[in-house]
PDB file of C-alpha atoms in Angstrom:
ATOM      1  CA  UNK A   1     -11.164 -14.811  37.499  1.00 55.00           C
ATOM      2  CA  UNK A   2      -9.249 -15.062  34.225  1.00 60.00           C
ATOM      3  CA  UNK A   3      -7.220 -12.332  35.188  1.00 58.00           C
ATOM      4  CA  UNK A   4      -6.620 -14.208  38.140  1.00 58.00           C
ATOM      5  CA  UNK A   5      -5.445 -17.499  36.387  1.00 54.00           C
ATOM      6  CA  UNK A   6      -3.852 -15.941  33.351  1.00 57.00           C
ATOM      7  CA  UNK A   7      -1.193 -14.299  37.060  1.00 56.00           C
ATOM      8  CA  UNK A   8      -0.900 -17.945  38.041  1.00 56.00           C
ATOM      9  CA  UNK A   9      -0.498 -19.294  34.784  1.00 55.00           C
ATOM     10  CA  UNK A  10       2.416 -15.912  34.846  1.00 57.00           C
ATOM     11  CA  UNK A  11       4.130 -16.911  37.469  1.00 57.00           C
ATOM     12  CA  UNK A  12       4.586 -20.859  36.242  1.00 61.00           C
ATOM     13  CA  UNK A  13       6.460 -19.470  33.577  1.00 73.00           C
ATOM     14  CA  UNK A  14       8.868 -17.146  35.097  1.00 78.00           C
ATOM     15  CA  UNK A  15       9.622 -20.201  37.765  1.00 84.00           C
ATOM     16  CA  UNK A  16      10.414 -22.400  35.040  1.00 88.00           C
ATOM     17  CA  UNK A  17      12.852 -20.009  33.247  1.00 90.00           C
ATOM     18  CA  UNK A  18      14.387 -19.023  36.670  1.00 92.00           C
ATOM     19  CA  UNK A  19      14.886 -22.342  37.112  1.00 93.00           C
ATOM     20  CA  UNK A  20      16.525 -22.820  33.517  1.00 95.00           C
ATOM     21  CA  UNK A  21      18.184 -19.669  34.160  1.00 96.00           C
ATOM     22  CA  UNK A  22      19.916 -21.690  36.758  1.00 96.00           C
ATOM     23  CA  UNK A  23      20.653 -24.565  35.594  1.00 97.00           C
ATOM     24  CA  UNK A  24      22.013 -23.086  33.300  1.00 98.00           C
ATOM     25  CA  UNK A  25      24.424 -21.168  35.398  1.00 98.00           C
ATOM     26  CA  UNK A  26      25.237 -23.906  37.902  1.00 98.00           C
ATOM     27  CA  UNK A  27      26.222 -25.400  34.244  1.00 98.00           C
ATOM     28  CA  UNK A  28      28.413 -23.127  33.034  1.00 98.00           C
ATOM     29  CA  UNK A  29      30.565 -22.171  36.556  1.00 98.00           C
ATOM     30  CA  UNK A  30      31.105 -27.359  36.156  1.00 98.00           C
ATOM     31  CA  UNK A  31      32.292 -26.457  33.029  1.00 98.00           C
ATOM     32  CA  UNK A  32      34.825 -23.196  34.556  1.00 96.00           C
ATOM     33  CA  UNK A  33      35.474 -25.837  36.947  1.00 95.00           C
ATOM     34  CA  UNK A  34      36.493 -28.876  35.110  1.00 94.00           C
ATOM     35  CA  UNK A  35      38.139 -26.893  32.671  1.00 92.00           C
ATOM     36  CA  UNK A  36      40.532 -25.486  35.489  1.00 88.00           C
ATOM     37  CA  UNK A  37      40.812 -28.901  37.058  1.00 89.00           C
ATOM     38  CA  UNK A  38      41.983 -30.646  34.027  1.00 89.00           C
ATOM     39  CA  UNK A  39      44.526 -27.708  32.868  1.00 82.00           C
ATOM     40  CA  UNK A  40      45.851 -27.623  36.656  1.00 81.00           C
ATOM     41  CA  UNK A  41      47.404 -24.421  36.734  1.00 68.00           C
ATOM     42  CA  UNK A  42      50.655 -25.650  37.569  1.00 72.00           C
ATOM     43  CA  UNK A  43      53.893 -25.380  35.486  1.00 75.00           C
ATOM     44  CA  UNK A  44      56.638 -26.693  35.488  1.00 78.00           C
ATOM     45  CA  UNK A  45      59.430 -25.083  38.546  1.00 82.00           C
ATOM     46  CA  UNK A  46      62.556 -22.973  36.219  1.00 84.00           C
ATOM     47  CA  UNK A  47      66.076 -22.031  37.538  1.00 88.00           C
ATOM     48  CA  UNK A  48      66.545 -19.535  38.107  1.00 85.00           C
ATOM     49  CA  UNK A  49      70.344 -18.861  38.283  1.00 88.00           C
ATOM     50  CA  UNK A  50      71.913 -14.952  37.574  1.00 89.00           C
ATOM     51  CA  UNK A  51      75.473 -13.963  37.760  1.00 87.00           C
ATOM     52  CA  UNK A  52      75.667 -12.051  41.358  1.00 85.00           C
ATOM     53  CA  UNK A  53      78.756 -10.037  41.799  1.00 86.00           C
ATOM     54  CA  UNK A  54      80.003 -10.876  45.652  1.00 84.00           C
ATOM     55  CA  UNK A  55      82.025  -7.844  47.485  1.00 82.00           C
ATOM     56  CA  UNK A  56      85.412  -8.250  47.390  1.00 82.00           C
ATOM     57  CA  UNK A  57      86.348  -7.966  50.737  1.00 75.00           C
ATOM     58  CA  UNK A  58      84.063 -10.046  52.530  1.00 62.00           C
ATOM     59  CA  UNK A  59      84.989 -11.848  56.029  1.00 62.00           C
TER      60      UNK A  59
END
């Protein structure tokens, strides 16, 4: 009987551990998404100017 009671108490602790790990993982994902949203990931457009030689006999 004591073994069954101990098994039940351990089941509650592991369930709480999984909930805590899930909460921490969700918080980390939200933090990463927030940083990505604030950063935007966009850079202003830069003009690309490279001299190109054109052929002499263009018709």
